[in-house]
PDB file of C-alpha atoms in Angstrom:
ATOM      1  CA  UNK A   6      29.898  62.162  28.794  1.00 49.00           C
ATOM      2  CA  UNK A   7      32.449  61.125  31.363  1.00 52.00           C
ATOM      3  CA  UNK A   8      34.554  58.020  30.830  1.00 54.00           C
ATOM      4  CA  UNK A   9      33.120  56.011  33.825  1.00 55.00           C
ATOM      5  CA  UNK A  10      29.573  56.539  32.516  1.00 60.00           C
ATOM      6  CA  UNK A  11      30.571  55.320  29.044  1.00 56.00           C
ATOM      7  CA  UNK A  12      32.148  52.228  30.569  1.00 56.00           C
ATOM      8  CA  UNK A  13      28.958  51.505  32.553  1.00 52.00           C
ATOM      9  CA  UNK A  14      26.791  51.859  29.435  1.00 59.00           C
ATOM     10  CA  UNK A  15      29.080  49.493  27.500  1.00 57.00           C
ATOM     11  CA  UNK A  16      29.093  47.010  30.397  1.00 51.00           C
ATOM     12  CA  UNK A  17      25.278  46.994  30.682  1.00 53.00           C
ATOM     13  CA  UNK A  18      24.924  46.653  26.911  1.00 56.00           C
ATOM     14  CA  UNK A  19      27.237  43.640  26.866  1.00 48.00           C
ATOM     15  CA  UNK A  20      25.413  42.047  29.817  1.00 48.00           C
ATOM     16  CA  UNK A  21      22.056  42.519  28.082  1.00 53.00           C
ATOM     17  CA  UNK A  22      23.458  40.984  24.901  1.00 49.00           C
ATOM     18  CA  UNK A  23      24.826  37.898  26.665  1.00 49.00           C
ATOM     19  CA  UNK A  24      21.685  37.496  28.771  1.00 50.00           C
ATOM     20  CA  UNK A  25      19.476  37.510  25.663  1.00 47.00           C
ATOM     21  CA  UNK A  26      21.690  34.889  23.963  1.00 47.00           C
ATOM     22  CA  UNK A  27      20.915  32.044  26.347  1.00 46.00           C
ATOM     23  CA  UNK A  28      21.433  28.661  24.761  1.00 46.00           C
ATOM     24  CA  UNK A  29      18.314  26.677  23.908  1.00 42.00           C
ATOM     25  CA  UNK A  30      17.774  23.833  26.342  1.00 45.00           C
ATOM     26  CA  UNK A  31      17.532  20.307  24.948  1.00 51.00           C
ATOM     27  CA  UNK A  32      13.989  18.951  25.189  1.00 55.00           C
ATOM     28  CA  UNK A  33      13.403  16.260  27.806  1.00 63.00           C
ATOM     29  CA  UNK A  34      10.056  15.272  26.278  1.00 80.00           C
ATOM     30  CA  UNK A  35       9.419  13.396  23.064  1.00 88.00           C
ATOM     31  CA  UNK A  36       7.217  15.389  20.676  1.00 91.00           C
ATOM     32  CA  UNK A  37       6.538  13.187  17.639  1.00 94.00           C
ATOM     33  CA  UNK A  38       5.369  14.834  14.412  1.00 95.00           C
ATOM     34  CA  UNK A  39       4.602  14.242  10.745  1.00 96.00           C
ATOM     35  CA  UNK A  40       4.732  17.300   8.495  1.00 96.00           C
ATOM     36  CA  UNK A  41       5.046  18.018   4.803  1.00 97.00           C
ATOM     37  CA  UNK A  42       4.403  20.601   2.124  1.00 98.00           C
ATOM     38  CA  UNK A  43       1.677  19.835  -0.415  1.00 97.00           C
ATOM     39  CA  UNK A  44       2.119  21.963  -3.531  1.00 97.00           C
ATOM     40  CA  UNK A  45       4.069  24.436  -1.369  1.00 97.00           C
ATOM     41  CA  UNK A  46       1.548  24.622   1.504  1.00 96.00           C
ATOM     42  CA  UNK A  47       2.754  23.366   4.920  1.00 97.00           C
ATOM     43  CA  UNK A  48       0.638  20.596   6.487  1.00 95.00           C
ATOM     44  CA  UNK A  49       1.188  19.134   9.946  1.00 94.00           C
ATOM     45  CA  UNK A  50      -0.717  15.873  10.262  1.00 94.00           C
ATOM     46  CA  UNK A  51      -2.090  15.267  13.773  1.00 90.00           C
ATOM     47  CA  UNK A  52      -2.611  11.961  15.514  1.00 88.00           C
ATOM     48  CA  UNK A  53      -6.273  11.574  16.509  1.00 84.00           C
ATOM     49  CA  UNK A  54      -7.851  10.893  19.855  1.00 72.00           C
ATOM     50  CA  UNK A  55      -5.572   9.125  22.283  1.00 68.00           C
ATOM     51  CA  UNK A  56      -3.333   7.730  19.541  1.00 74.00           C
ATOM     52  CA  UNK A  57       0.213   8.930  19.082  1.00 86.00           C
ATOM     53  CA  UNK A  58       2.487   9.170  16.092  1.00 93.00           C
ATOM     54  CA  UNK A  59       3.721   5.574  15.758  1.00 94.00           C
ATOM     55  CA  UNK A  60       5.594   3.645  13.075  1.00 94.00           C
ATOM     56  CA  UNK A  61       4.787  -0.073  13.232  1.00 94.00           C
ATOM     57  CA  UNK A  62       7.615  -2.423  12.262  1.00 95.00           C
ATOM     58  CA  UNK A  63       5.909  -5.747  11.536  1.00 93.00           C
ATOM     59  CA  UNK A  64       8.796  -8.230  11.869  1.00 85.00           C
ATOM     60  CA  UNK A  65      10.145  -8.979   8.395  1.00 86.00           C
ATOM     61  CA  UNK A  66       6.959  -8.134   6.480  1.00 93.00           C
ATOM     62  CA  UNK A  67       6.359  -4.367   6.502  1.00 95.00           C
ATOM     63  CA  UNK A  68       6.703  -0.920   8.041  1.00 95.00           C
ATOM     64  CA  UNK A  69       3.448   1.006   8.376  1.00 94.00           C
ATOM     65  CA  UNK A  70       2.730   4.579   9.533  1.00 94.00           C
ATOM     66  CA  UNK A  71      -0.675   6.290   9.165  1.00 93.00           C
ATOM     67  CA  UNK A  72      -2.093   9.370  10.907  1.00 90.00           C
ATOM     68  CA  UNK A  73      -4.721  12.021  10.601  1.00 90.00           C
ATOM     69  CA  UNK A  74      -8.124  13.319  11.495  1.00 84.00           C
ATOM     70  CA  UNK A  75     -10.427  16.111  10.493  1.00 80.00           C
ATOM     71  CA  UNK A  76     -10.301  15.104   6.841  1.00 85.00           C
ATOM     72  CA  UNK A  77      -6.515  15.183   6.608  1.00 90.00           C
ATOM     73  CA  UNK A  78      -4.500  11.931   6.600  1.00 94.00           C
ATOM     74  CA  UNK A  79      -1.047  10.814   5.507  1.00 96.00           C
ATOM     75  CA  UNK A  80       1.445   8.019   5.873  1.00 96.00           C
ATOM     76  CA  UNK A  81       3.594   5.395   4.227  1.00 97.00           C
ATOM     77  CA  UNK A  82       3.831   1.628   3.903  1.00 97.00           C
ATOM     78  CA  UNK A  83       7.034  -0.216   3.048  1.00 97.00           C
ATOM     79  CA  UNK A  84       7.226  -3.891   2.037  1.00 95.00           C
ATOM     80  CA  UNK A  85       9.770  -6.159   3.712  1.00 91.00           C
ATOM     81  CA  UNK A  86      11.968  -5.697   6.735  1.00 85.00           C
ATOM     82  CA  UNK A  87      12.338  -2.038   7.617  1.00 85.00           C
ATOM     83  CA  UNK A  88      15.953  -1.143   8.200  1.00 93.00           C
ATOM     84  CA  UNK A  89      17.669   2.220   8.266  1.00 95.00           C
ATOM     85  CA  UNK A  90      18.215   3.558   4.783  1.00 96.00           C
ATOM     86  CA  UNK A  91      16.601   5.191   1.754  1.00 97.00           C
ATOM     87  CA  UNK A  92      13.477   3.720   0.142  1.00 97.00           C
ATOM     88  CA  UNK A  93      11.959   4.437  -3.264  1.00 98.00           C
ATOM     89  CA  UNK A  94       8.263   5.310  -2.956  1.00 98.00           C
ATOM     90  CA  UNK A  95       6.255   3.837  -5.846  1.00 98.00           C
ATOM     91  CA  UNK A  96       3.486   1.259  -6.331  1.00 97.00           C
ATOM     92  CA  UNK A  97       5.129  -1.249  -3.903  1.00 96.00           C
ATOM     93  CA  UNK A  98       6.443   1.055  -1.185  1.00 97.00           C
ATOM     94  CA  UNK A  99       3.697   3.652  -1.096  1.00 98.00           C
ATOM     95  CA  UNK A 100       3.121   7.038   0.466  1.00 98.00           C
ATOM     96  CA  UNK A 101      -0.166   8.902   0.547  1.00 97.00           C
ATOM     97  CA  UNK A 102      -1.838  12.141   1.461  1.00 97.00           C
ATOM     98  CA  UNK A 103      -5.630  12.427   1.874  1.00 95.00           C
ATOM     99  CA  UNK A 104      -7.605  15.631   2.028  1.00 92.00           C
ATOM    100  CA  UNK A 105     -11.318  15.295   2.671  1.00 89.00           C
ATOM    101  CA  UNK A 106     -12.478  12.474   0.366  1.00 90.00           C
ATOM    102  CA  UNK A 107      -9.564  12.719  -2.079  1.00 95.00           C
ATOM    103  CA  UNK A 108      -6.668  10.262  -1.799  1.00 96.00           C
ATOM    104  CA  UNK A 109      -3.341  10.936  -3.485  1.00 98.00           C
ATOM    105  CA  UNK A 110      -0.734   8.189  -3.526  1.00 98.00           C
ATOM    106  CA  UNK A 111       2.441   7.114  -5.240  1.00 98.00           C
ATOM    107  CA  UNK A 112       2.395   4.571  -8.069  1.00 98.00           C
ATOM    108  CA  UNK A 113       4.753   3.240 -10.730  1.00 97.00           C
ATOM    109  CA  UNK A 114       4.795   6.642 -12.506  1.00 98.00           C
ATOM    110  CA  UNK A 115       4.484   9.026  -9.524  1.00 98.00           C
ATOM    111  CA  UNK A 116       7.426   8.301  -7.264  1.00 98.00           C
ATOM    112  CA  UNK A 117       9.505   9.661  -4.440  1.00 98.00           C
ATOM    113  CA  UNK A 118      11.866   8.698  -1.646  1.00 98.00           C
ATOM    114  CA  UNK A 119      11.805   8.220   2.119  1.00 98.00           C
ATOM    115  CA  UNK A 120      14.647   7.838   4.612  1.00 97.00           C
ATOM    116  CA  UNK A 121      14.522   5.904   7.869  1.00 97.00           C
ATOM    117  CA  UNK A 122      16.900   6.426  10.789  1.00 97.00           C
ATOM    118  CA  UNK A 123      16.314   4.577  14.063  1.00 96.00           C
ATOM    119  CA  UNK A 124      17.525   5.837  17.429  1.00 96.00           C
ATOM    120  CA  UNK A 125      16.667   5.922  21.119  1.00 95.00           C
ATOM    121  CA  UNK A 126      15.161   8.999  22.804  1.00 95.00           C
ATOM    122  CA  UNK A 127      16.457   9.336  26.353  1.00 92.00           C
ATOM    123  CA  UNK A 128      13.823  10.617  28.808  1.00 88.00           C
ATOM    124  CA  UNK A 129      14.735  12.819  31.787  1.00 84.00           C
ATOM    125  CA  UNK A 130      13.590  10.093  34.203  1.00 87.00           C
ATOM    126  CA  UNK A 131      16.002   7.584  32.672  1.00 85.00           C
ATOM    127  CA  UNK A 132      13.420   5.917  30.428  1.00 88.00           C
ATOM    128  CA  UNK A 133      14.139   5.149  26.799  1.00 93.00           C
ATOM    129  CA  UNK A 134      11.795   5.286  23.803  1.00 94.00           C
ATOM    130  CA  UNK A 135      12.733   3.754  20.435  1.00 96.00           C
ATOM    131  CA  UNK A 136      12.097   6.307  17.674  1.00 97.00           C
ATOM    132  CA  UNK A 137      12.381   6.492  13.913  1.00 96.00           C
ATOM    133  CA  UNK A 138      12.875   9.712  11.973  1.00 97.00           C
ATOM    134  CA  UNK A 139      13.549  10.839   8.465  1.00 97.00           C
ATOM    135  CA  UNK A 140      12.678  12.917   5.454  1.00 98.00           C
ATOM    136  CA  UNK A 141      10.547  12.255   2.388  1.00 98.00           C
ATOM    137  CA  UNK A 142       9.216  13.731  -0.824  1.00 98.00           C
ATOM    138  CA  UNK A 143       7.030  12.319  -3.567  1.00 98.00           C
ATOM    139  CA  UNK A 144       4.676  12.968  -6.450  1.00 98.00           C
ATOM    140  CA  UNK A 145       1.213  11.468  -6.025  1.00 98.00           C
ATOM    141  CA  UNK A 146      -1.980  11.063  -8.025  1.00 98.00           C
ATOM    142  CA  UNK A 147      -5.685  10.783  -7.293  1.00 97.00           C
ATOM    143  CA  UNK A 148      -6.612   7.680  -9.329  1.00 96.00           C
ATOM    144  CA  UNK A 149     -10.240   8.830  -9.654  1.00 95.00           C
ATOM    145  CA  UNK A 150      -9.590  12.259 -11.177  1.00 96.00           C
ATOM    146  CA  UNK A 151      -6.002  12.059 -12.426  1.00 97.00           C
ATOM    147  CA  UNK A 152      -5.156  15.187 -10.388  1.00 97.00           C
ATOM    148  CA  UNK A 153      -1.552  15.224  -9.153  1.00 98.00           C
ATOM    149  CA  UNK A 154       0.181  16.805  -6.175  1.00 98.00           C
ATOM    150  CA  UNK A 155       3.798  17.306  -5.230  1.00 98.00           C
ATOM    151  CA  UNK A 156       4.847  16.589  -1.642  1.00 98.00           C
ATOM    152  CA  UNK A 157       8.102  18.223  -0.554  1.00 97.00           C
ATOM    153  CA  UNK A 158       9.967  19.016   2.673  1.00 97.00           C
ATOM    154  CA  UNK A 159       8.451  15.992   4.420  1.00 97.00           C
ATOM    155  CA  UNK A 160       9.818  15.292   7.895  1.00 98.00           C
ATOM    156  CA  UNK A 161       8.811  12.928  10.656  1.00 97.00           C
ATOM    157  CA  UNK A 162       9.742  11.812  14.157  1.00 96.00           C
ATOM    158  CA  UNK A 163       7.715   8.806  15.277  1.00 96.00           C
ATOM    159  CA  UNK A 164       7.672   6.310  18.101  1.00 95.00           C
ATOM    160  CA  UNK A 165       8.909   2.939  16.838  1.00 95.00           C
ATOM    161  CA  UNK A 166       7.042  -0.232  17.778  1.00 92.00           C
ATOM    162  CA  UNK A 167       8.371  -3.627  16.770  1.00 86.00           C
ATOM    163  CA  UNK A 168       5.705  -6.352  16.527  1.00 83.00           C
TER     164      UNK A 168
END
């Protein structure tokens, strides 16, 4: 093969490589979510109907987040003023996962942790949405049957509403 042809092949190969390595664009839309693994199986908990994924900060009394439909529900409830940080999930600050008619939740023996980090999501049109995000994991029990589950790899991004 002649040298100019080799150079053209190399040039086209490099161009194809750089073209396929475009950088991922930053999202200009907020896409809240709540997902977790239950005993190793990934679950993404939807918000039903016209509702959205929202964390309610109730002044100095509590933080509450609950979602789900189609027999699958999950969330958490924290006592007291919700500030950024790490919370122990237990019988006071609880987390739960429901599947069909079975409810699993934390208690004084089945515990976990949850982090909260507040920020502002900047919309493309200049608008701003307060959000809260974090990670969580916990052990939970169905009080009726004594069956336990392990929740791992929990992540969330929720709209934050202060009441």
